[in-house]
PDB file of C-alpha atoms in Angstrom:
ATOM      1  CA  GLN A  21       0.000   0.000   0.000  1.00 80.00           C
ATOM      2  CA  SER A  22       1.648   3.194  -1.201  1.00 87.00           C
ATOM      3  CA  VAL A  23       1.617   6.338   0.918  1.00 89.00           C
ATOM      4  CA  LEU A  24       0.524   8.421  -2.073  1.00 95.00           C
ATOM      5  CA  THR A  25      -2.551   7.251  -3.977  1.00 96.00           C
ATOM      6  CA  GLN A  26      -2.704   7.226  -7.763  1.00 97.00           C
ATOM      7  CA  PRO A  27      -5.232   5.639 -10.120  1.00 97.00           C
ATOM      8  CA  PRO A  28      -3.846   2.342 -11.445  1.00 96.00           C
ATOM      9  CA  SER A  29      -4.557   3.297 -15.038  1.00 97.00           C
ATOM     10  CA  VAL A  30      -5.714   6.079 -17.327  1.00 97.00           C
ATOM     11  CA  SER A  31      -6.162   6.167 -21.063  1.00 96.00           C
ATOM     12  CA  GLY A  32      -6.708   8.605 -23.871  1.00 96.00           C
ATOM     13  CA  ALA A  33      -6.650   8.900 -27.621  1.00 96.00           C
ATOM     14  CA  PRO A  34      -3.835  10.619 -29.495  1.00 96.00           C
ATOM     15  CA  GLY A  35      -4.159  14.379 -29.241  1.00 96.00           C
ATOM     16  CA  GLN A  36      -6.335  14.280 -26.145  1.00 97.00           C
ATOM     17  CA  ARG A  37      -5.593  15.555 -22.655  1.00 97.00           C
ATOM     18  CA  VAL A  38      -5.304  13.257 -19.668  1.00 98.00           C
ATOM     19  CA  THR A  39      -4.695  13.917 -16.012  1.00 98.00           C
ATOM     20  CA  ILE A  40      -3.236  11.703 -13.308  1.00 98.00           C
ATOM     21  CA  SER A  41      -4.062  12.439  -9.698  1.00 98.00           C
ATOM     22  CA  CYS A  42      -1.872  11.908  -6.663  1.00 98.00           C
ATOM     23  CA  THR A  43      -3.439  12.084  -3.208  1.00 97.00           C
ATOM     24  CA  GLY A  44      -1.435  12.321  -0.028  1.00 95.00           C
ATOM     25  CA  SER A  45      -2.005  13.439   3.529  1.00 94.00           C
ATOM     26  CA  SER A  46      -1.124  16.057   6.108  1.00 93.00           C
ATOM     27  CA  SER A  47       2.291  14.480   6.709  1.00 92.00           C
ATOM     28  CA  ASN A  48       3.478  14.791   3.123  1.00 94.00           C
ATOM     29  CA  ILE A  49       1.788  16.828   0.392  1.00 96.00           C
ATOM     30  CA  GLY A  50      -0.482  18.582   2.881  1.00 95.00           C
ATOM     31  CA  ALA A  51       2.531  19.514   5.016  1.00 94.00           C
ATOM     32  CA  GLY A  52       3.767  21.674   2.179  1.00 93.00           C
ATOM     33  CA  TYR A  53       6.271  19.308   0.609  1.00 94.00           C
ATOM     34  CA  ASP A  54       6.609  19.565  -3.131  1.00 96.00           C
ATOM     35  CA  VAL A  55       5.386  16.870  -5.495  1.00 97.00           C
ATOM     36  CA  HIS A  56       7.532  15.459  -8.265  1.00 97.00           C
ATOM     37  CA  TRP A  57       6.671  13.196 -11.165  1.00 98.00           C
ATOM     38  CA  TYR A  58       8.618  10.481 -12.934  1.00 98.00           C
ATOM     39  CA  GLN A  59       8.046   8.707 -16.228  1.00 98.00           C
ATOM     40  CA  LYS A  60       9.051   5.072 -16.472  1.00 96.00           C
ATOM     41  CA  PHE A  61       9.125   2.743 -19.443  1.00 95.00           C
ATOM     42  CA  PRO A  62       9.365  -1.023 -18.902  1.00 91.00           C
ATOM     43  CA  GLY A  63      12.912  -2.159 -18.302  1.00 89.00           C
ATOM     44  CA  THR A  64      14.331   1.337 -18.029  1.00 93.00           C
ATOM     45  CA  ALA A  65      15.165   3.713 -15.202  1.00 94.00           C
ATOM     46  CA  PRO A  66      12.643   6.297 -14.041  1.00 95.00           C
ATOM     47  CA  LYS A  67      13.113   9.739 -15.563  1.00 96.00           C
ATOM     48  CA  LEU A  68      12.352  12.989 -13.760  1.00 97.00           C
ATOM     49  CA  LEU A  69       9.416  14.591 -15.555  1.00 97.00           C
ATOM     50  CA  ILE A  70       8.190  17.358 -13.237  1.00 97.00           C
ATOM     51  CA  TYR A  71       9.884  18.738 -10.136  1.00 96.00           C
ATOM     52  CA  GLY A  72       8.734  21.202  -7.540  1.00 95.00           C
ATOM     53  CA  ASN A  73       5.053  20.694  -8.411  1.00 96.00           C
ATOM     54  CA  ASN A  74       5.121  22.370 -11.803  1.00 96.00           C
ATOM     55  CA  ASN A  75       8.647  22.693 -13.164  1.00 96.00           C
ATOM     56  CA  ARG A  76      10.004  20.800 -16.158  1.00 97.00           C
ATOM     57  CA  PRO A  77      13.629  19.702 -16.467  1.00 94.00           C
ATOM     58  CA  SER A  78      15.367  20.706 -19.643  1.00 94.00           C
ATOM     59  CA  GLY A  79      14.180  18.596 -22.553  1.00 95.00           C
ATOM     60  CA  VAL A  80      10.738  17.742 -21.197  1.00 96.00           C
ATOM     61  CA  PRO A  81       8.033  19.014 -23.584  1.00 96.00           C
ATOM     62  CA  ASP A  82       5.606  21.635 -22.326  1.00 95.00           C
ATOM     63  CA  ARG A  83       2.809  19.150 -23.036  1.00 97.00           C
ATOM     64  CA  PHE A  84       3.559  17.908 -19.530  1.00 97.00           C
ATOM     65  CA  SER A  85       2.502  20.062 -16.585  1.00 97.00           C
ATOM     66  CA  GLY A  86       1.907  19.648 -12.886  1.00 97.00           C
ATOM     67  CA  SER A  87      -0.148  21.255 -10.189  1.00 97.00           C
ATOM     68  CA  LYS A  88      -0.663  20.922  -6.476  1.00 97.00           C
ATOM     69  CA  SER A  89      -3.451  21.892  -4.119  1.00 95.00           C
ATOM     70  CA  GLY A  90      -3.951  20.937  -0.502  1.00 96.00           C
ATOM     71  CA  THR A  91      -3.126  17.273  -0.031  1.00 96.00           C
ATOM     72  CA  SER A  92      -3.260  16.416  -3.737  1.00 97.00           C
ATOM     73  CA  ALA A  93      -1.399  16.967  -6.966  1.00 98.00           C
ATOM     74  CA  SER A  94      -2.013  16.297 -10.629  1.00 98.00           C
ATOM     75  CA  LEU A  95      -0.014  15.611 -13.747  1.00 98.00           C
ATOM     76  CA  ALA A  96      -1.565  16.751 -17.016  1.00 98.00           C
ATOM     77  CA  ILE A  97      -0.493  15.591 -20.442  1.00 97.00           C
ATOM     78  CA  THR A  98      -1.891  17.421 -23.449  1.00 97.00           C
ATOM     79  CA  GLY A  99      -1.601  16.495 -27.114  1.00 97.00           C
ATOM     80  CA  LEU A 100      -1.243  12.840 -26.170  1.00 97.00           C
ATOM     81  CA  GLN A 101       1.267  10.899 -28.272  1.00 97.00           C
ATOM     82  CA  ALA A 102       1.828   7.174 -28.687  1.00 96.00           C
ATOM     83  CA  ASP A 103       5.248   7.353 -27.041  1.00 95.00           C
ATOM     84  CA  ASP A 104       3.725   8.865 -23.905  1.00 97.00           C
ATOM     85  CA  GLU A 105       2.509   5.371 -23.078  1.00 97.00           C
ATOM     86  CA  ALA A 106       4.382   4.579 -19.869  1.00 97.00           C
ATOM     87  CA  GLU A 107       4.006   4.408 -16.107  1.00 97.00           C
ATOM     88  CA  TYR A 108       3.903   7.650 -14.162  1.00 98.00           C
ATOM     89  CA  TYR A 109       4.821   7.991 -10.502  1.00 98.00           C
ATOM     90  CA  CYS A 110       4.329  10.880  -8.126  1.00 98.00           C
ATOM     91  CA  GLN A 111       6.752  11.394  -5.247  1.00 97.00           C
ATOM     92  CA  SER A 112       6.913  13.661  -2.257  1.00 96.00           C
ATOM     93  CA  HIS A 113       8.600  13.916   1.108  1.00 94.00           C
ATOM     94  CA  ASP A 114       7.066  12.738   4.357  1.00 92.00           C
ATOM     95  CA  SER A 115       7.692  13.870   7.904  1.00 88.00           C
ATOM     96  CA  SER A 116       7.150  10.355   9.239  1.00 82.00           C
ATOM     97  CA  PRO A 117      10.353   8.546  10.299  1.00 74.00           C
ATOM     98  CA  SER A 118       9.143   5.391   8.575  1.00 70.00           C
ATOM     99  CA  GLY A 119       9.380   6.796   5.098  1.00 71.00           C
ATOM    100  CA  TYR A 120      10.969  10.072   4.158  1.00 87.00           C
ATOM    101  CA  TRP A 121      10.681   9.691   0.396  1.00 93.00           C
ATOM    102  CA  VAL A 122       7.240   8.477  -0.568  1.00 95.00           C
ATOM    103  CA  PHE A 123       5.942   7.382  -3.931  1.00 96.00           C
ATOM    104  CA  GLY A 124       2.559   6.793  -5.443  1.00 96.00           C
ATOM    105  CA  GLY A 125       1.707   3.319  -6.634  1.00 96.00           C
ATOM    106  CA  GLY A 126       2.116   4.350 -10.246  1.00 97.00           C
ATOM    107  CA  THR A 127      -0.350   4.961 -13.071  1.00 98.00           C
ATOM    108  CA  LYS A 128      -0.195   3.117 -16.360  1.00 97.00           C
ATOM    109  CA  LEU A 129      -1.046   5.456 -19.228  1.00 97.00           C
ATOM    110  CA  THR A 130      -2.440   3.752 -22.300  1.00 97.00           C
ATOM    111  CA  VAL A 131      -2.674   5.666 -25.562  1.00 96.00           C
ATOM    112  CA  LEU A 132      -5.624   4.215 -27.439  1.00 92.00           C
TER     113      LEU A 132
ATOM    114  CA  GLU B   8      27.317  13.627 -18.508  1.00 94.00           C
ATOM    115  CA  VAL B   9      25.943  12.315 -15.220  1.00 96.00           C
ATOM    116  CA  GLN B  10      26.075   8.534 -15.017  1.00 97.00           C
ATOM    117  CA  LEU B  11      25.098   6.092 -12.309  1.00 98.00           C
ATOM    118  CA  VAL B  12      25.881   2.429 -12.893  1.00 97.00           C
ATOM    119  CA  GLU B  13      24.733  -0.266 -10.481  1.00 97.00           C
ATOM    120  CA  SER B  14      26.388  -3.638 -10.141  1.00 97.00           C
ATOM    121  CA  GLY B  15      26.372  -6.625  -7.829  1.00 97.00           C
ATOM    122  CA  GLY B  16      22.880  -7.945  -8.406  1.00 96.00           C
ATOM    123  CA  GLY B  17      22.120 -11.612  -8.795  1.00 96.00           C
ATOM    124  CA  LEU B  18      20.446 -14.688  -7.359  1.00 97.00           C
ATOM    125  CA  VAL B  19      20.762 -15.305  -3.639  1.00 97.00           C
ATOM    126  CA  GLN B  20      19.099 -17.735  -1.255  1.00 97.00           C
ATOM    127  CA  PRO B  21      16.751 -16.563   1.492  1.00 97.00           C
ATOM    128  CA  GLY B  22      18.769 -15.499   4.494  1.00 97.00           C
ATOM    129  CA  GLY B  23      21.768 -14.689   2.339  1.00 97.00           C
ATOM    130  CA  SER B  24      23.640 -11.468   1.699  1.00 98.00           C
ATOM    131  CA  LEU B  25      24.469  -9.322  -1.287  1.00 98.00           C
ATOM    132  CA  ARG B  26      26.261  -6.009  -1.777  1.00 98.00           C
ATOM    133  CA  LEU B  27      25.192  -3.600  -4.471  1.00 98.00           C
ATOM    134  CA  SER B  28      27.481  -0.916  -5.804  1.00 98.00           C
ATOM    135  CA  CYS B  29      26.675   2.249  -7.702  1.00 98.00           C
ATOM    136  CA  ALA B  30      29.495   3.919  -9.606  1.00 98.00           C
ATOM    137  CA  ALA B  31      28.979   7.625 -10.167  1.00 98.00           C
ATOM    138  CA  SER B  32      30.587   9.822 -12.786  1.00 97.00           C
ATOM    139  CA  GLY B  33      30.064  13.159 -14.479  1.00 97.00           C
ATOM    140  CA  PHE B  34      29.503  15.137 -11.282  1.00 96.00           C
ATOM    141  CA  ILE B  35      31.134  15.875  -7.931  1.00 96.00           C
ATOM    142  CA  PHE B  36      29.818  12.854  -6.086  1.00 96.00           C
ATOM    143  CA  SER B  37      30.845  14.056  -2.629  1.00 95.00           C
ATOM    144  CA  ARG B  38      28.460  17.017  -2.845  1.00 95.00           C
ATOM    145  CA  TYR B  39      25.324  14.976  -3.374  1.00 95.00           C
ATOM    146  CA  GLU B  40      22.996  13.023  -1.154  1.00 95.00           C
ATOM    147  CA  MET B  41      21.945   9.667  -2.561  1.00 97.00           C
ATOM    148  CA  ASN B  42      19.059   7.225  -2.359  1.00 96.00           C
ATOM    149  CA  TRP B  43      18.352   3.603  -3.124  1.00 98.00           C
ATOM    150  CA  VAL B  44      14.936   2.876  -4.581  1.00 97.00           C
ATOM    151  CA  ARG B  45      13.583  -0.517  -5.621  1.00 97.00           C
ATOM    152  CA  GLN B  46      10.805  -1.900  -7.764  1.00 96.00           C
ATOM    153  CA  ALA B  47       9.520  -5.405  -7.099  1.00 95.00           C
ATOM    154  CA  PRO B  48       8.022  -7.346 -10.026  1.00 93.00           C
ATOM    155  CA  GLY B  49       4.641  -5.893 -10.934  1.00 91.00           C
ATOM    156  CA  LYS B  50       4.859  -3.317  -8.163  1.00 92.00           C
ATOM    157  CA  GLY B  51       5.570   0.378  -7.894  1.00 93.00           C
ATOM    158  CA  LEU B  52       8.640   2.268  -6.783  1.00 95.00           C
ATOM    159  CA  GLU B  53       9.659   1.980  -3.142  1.00 95.00           C
ATOM    160  CA  TRP B  54      12.222   4.184  -1.442  1.00 94.00           C
ATOM    161  CA  ILE B  55      14.475   2.122   0.810  1.00 95.00           C
ATOM    162  CA  SER B  56      17.480   4.151   1.942  1.00 96.00           C
ATOM    163  CA  TYR B  57      19.121   7.595   2.046  1.00 95.00           C
ATOM    164  CA  ILE B  58      22.626   8.805   2.809  1.00 96.00           C
ATOM    165  CA  SER B  59      23.766  12.375   3.335  1.00 94.00           C
ATOM    166  CA  TYR B  60      26.626  13.894   1.334  1.00 89.00           C
ATOM    167  CA  SER B  61      28.961  13.410   4.290  1.00 89.00           C
ATOM    168  CA  GLY B  62      27.732   9.906   5.015  1.00 92.00           C
ATOM    169  CA  SER B  63      27.001  10.879   8.586  1.00 94.00           C
ATOM    170  CA  THR B  64      23.229  10.600   8.257  1.00 93.00           C
ATOM    171  CA  THR B  65      21.345   7.596   6.958  1.00 94.00           C
ATOM    172  CA  TYR B  66      17.677   6.677   6.837  1.00 93.00           C
ATOM    173  CA  TYR B  67      15.919   3.423   6.032  1.00 94.00           C
ATOM    174  CA  ALA B  68      12.416   2.323   5.187  1.00 93.00           C
ATOM    175  CA  ASP B  69      10.846   0.092   7.823  1.00 92.00           C
ATOM    176  CA  SER B  70      10.860  -2.803   5.347  1.00 94.00           C
ATOM    177  CA  VAL B  71      14.672  -2.979   5.341  1.00 96.00           C
ATOM    178  CA  LYS B  72      15.677  -1.376   8.636  1.00 95.00           C
ATOM    179  CA  GLY B  73      18.137  -3.521  10.562  1.00 96.00           C
ATOM    180  CA  ARG B  74      18.916  -5.677   7.509  1.00 98.00           C
ATOM    181  CA  PHE B  75      20.281  -3.230   4.918  1.00 98.00           C
ATOM    182  CA  THR B  76      23.158  -0.784   5.297  1.00 98.00           C
ATOM    183  CA  ILE B  77      23.852   2.143   2.992  1.00 98.00           C
ATOM    184  CA  SER B  78      27.347   3.594   2.723  1.00 98.00           C
ATOM    185  CA  ARG B  79      29.516   5.621   0.385  1.00 98.00           C
ATOM    186  CA  ASP B  80      33.163   6.017  -0.571  1.00 97.00           C
ATOM    187  CA  ASP B  81      33.685   9.472  -2.018  1.00 96.00           C
ATOM    188  CA  ALA B  82      37.269   8.653  -2.977  1.00 96.00           C
ATOM    189  CA  LYS B  83      35.895   5.962  -5.261  1.00 97.00           C
ATOM    190  CA  ASN B  84      32.792   7.913  -6.309  1.00 97.00           C
ATOM    191  CA  SER B  85      30.729   4.968  -5.181  1.00 98.00           C
ATOM    192  CA  LEU B  86      27.547   4.230  -3.278  1.00 98.00           C
ATOM    193  CA  TYR B  87      26.850   0.865  -1.683  1.00 98.00           C
ATOM    194  CA  LEU B  88      23.958  -1.126  -0.292  1.00 98.00           C
ATOM    195  CA  GLN B  89      24.812  -4.069   1.930  1.00 98.00           C
ATOM    196  CA  MET B  90      21.807  -6.372   2.055  1.00 98.00           C
ATOM    197  CA  ASP B  91      21.682  -9.053   4.757  1.00 98.00           C
ATOM    198  CA  SER B  92      19.023 -11.525   5.878  1.00 98.00           C
ATOM    199  CA  LEU B  93      17.446 -11.330   2.466  1.00 98.00           C
ATOM    200  CA  ARG B  94      13.846 -12.414   1.999  1.00 98.00           C
ATOM    201  CA  ALA B  95      11.814 -13.402  -1.029  1.00 97.00           C
ATOM    202  CA  GLU B  96      10.004 -10.065  -0.812  1.00 97.00           C
ATOM    203  CA  ASP B  97      13.316  -8.256  -1.364  1.00 98.00           C
ATOM    204  CA  THR B  98      13.305  -9.509  -4.956  1.00 98.00           C
ATOM    205  CA  ALA B  99      13.348  -6.356  -7.050  1.00 97.00           C
ATOM    206  CA  VAL B 100      15.280  -4.112  -9.369  1.00 97.00           C
ATOM    207  CA  TYR B 101      17.357  -1.788  -7.218  1.00 98.00           C
ATOM    208  CA  TYR B 102      18.124   1.732  -8.434  1.00 98.00           C
ATOM    209  CA  CYS B 103      20.583   4.235  -7.072  1.00 98.00           C
ATOM    210  CA  ALA B 104      19.431   7.794  -7.546  1.00 97.00           C
ATOM    211  CA  ARG B 105      20.943  11.223  -7.012  1.00 97.00           C
ATOM    212  CA  ILE B 106      19.120  13.787  -4.915  1.00 93.00           C
ATOM    213  CA  ASP B 107      19.370  17.254  -6.391  1.00 86.00           C
ATOM    214  CA  ILE B 108      21.032  19.679  -3.991  1.00 83.00           C
ATOM    215  CA  GLY B 109      18.753  21.189  -1.380  1.00 82.00           C
ATOM    216  CA  VAL B 110      15.604  19.516  -2.586  1.00 85.00           C
ATOM    217  CA  TYR B 111      13.842  16.181  -2.326  1.00 87.00           C
ATOM    218  CA  TYR B 112      13.580  14.973  -5.875  1.00 93.00           C
ATOM    219  CA  LEU B 113      15.732  12.429  -7.674  1.00 96.00           C
ATOM    220  CA  ASP B 114      17.226  13.979 -10.770  1.00 94.00           C
ATOM    221  CA  TYR B 115      19.352  11.098 -12.068  1.00 96.00           C
ATOM    222  CA  TRP B 116      18.877   7.358 -11.775  1.00 97.00           C
ATOM    223  CA  GLY B 117      20.989   4.338 -12.580  1.00 97.00           C
ATOM    224  CA  GLN B 118      19.781   1.620 -14.920  1.00 96.00           C
ATOM    225  CA  GLY B 119      19.071  -0.746 -12.046  1.00 97.00           C
ATOM    226  CA  ALA B 120      20.382  -4.046 -10.709  1.00 97.00           C
ATOM    227  CA  LEU B 121      18.156  -7.103 -10.405  1.00 98.00           C
ATOM    228  CA  VAL B 122      18.216  -8.950  -7.102  1.00 98.00           C
ATOM    229  CA  THR B 123      16.408 -12.279  -6.946  1.00 98.00           C
ATOM    230  CA  VAL B 124      15.959 -13.999  -3.599  1.00 98.00           C
ATOM    231  CA  ALA B 125      14.949 -17.610  -4.116  1.00 96.00           C
ATOM    232  CA  SER B 126      15.982 -21.107  -3.175  1.00 93.00           C
TER     233      SER B 126
END
């Protein structure tokens, strides 16, 4: 059971917009810690996609954007492309001693 | 170019030990905090251990506390994870990841090392 909750799967047609939610609690996202997002393809390392809630590392298309409000965050992907099909993970920090870096369970994005 | 390369994975029996290494290059390793993160088959990412840039502070997830030990050798630009008393549920791909300075996100990851615990 992951500390951050994500939907197991989302889907969309090419060109559409999809969002992936990430729900935390008062000890992580709600405590003011930033949310970060990673993109992961099977058999490869995770890649930083969004950091600090809504910032993109160099090279990440502006089709990807993030937001945060209260104890939740969202990743939005516009102009969906076939090669966006991957798993997406949110991550934040937690004040609990049992888990300082916390991840969501991951969301599998399927491009129809 | 920042590179992180894990090694040392393999098949080990329950109760056995294994030591993972992560060789870093392309940046000043001693200035960065580091994490180990794993992904079990069919599961999501799980943070398991952190080490400060000086090595003086370490944290562990409850699932590995008392069994795993993180360490670093800045002279060798290397990060380590000593895994003892391994269990079947420790089977996973283990990633080393760099923590960007002053923040809590992981900006570079290694390609991963597969650890299989089975008899």
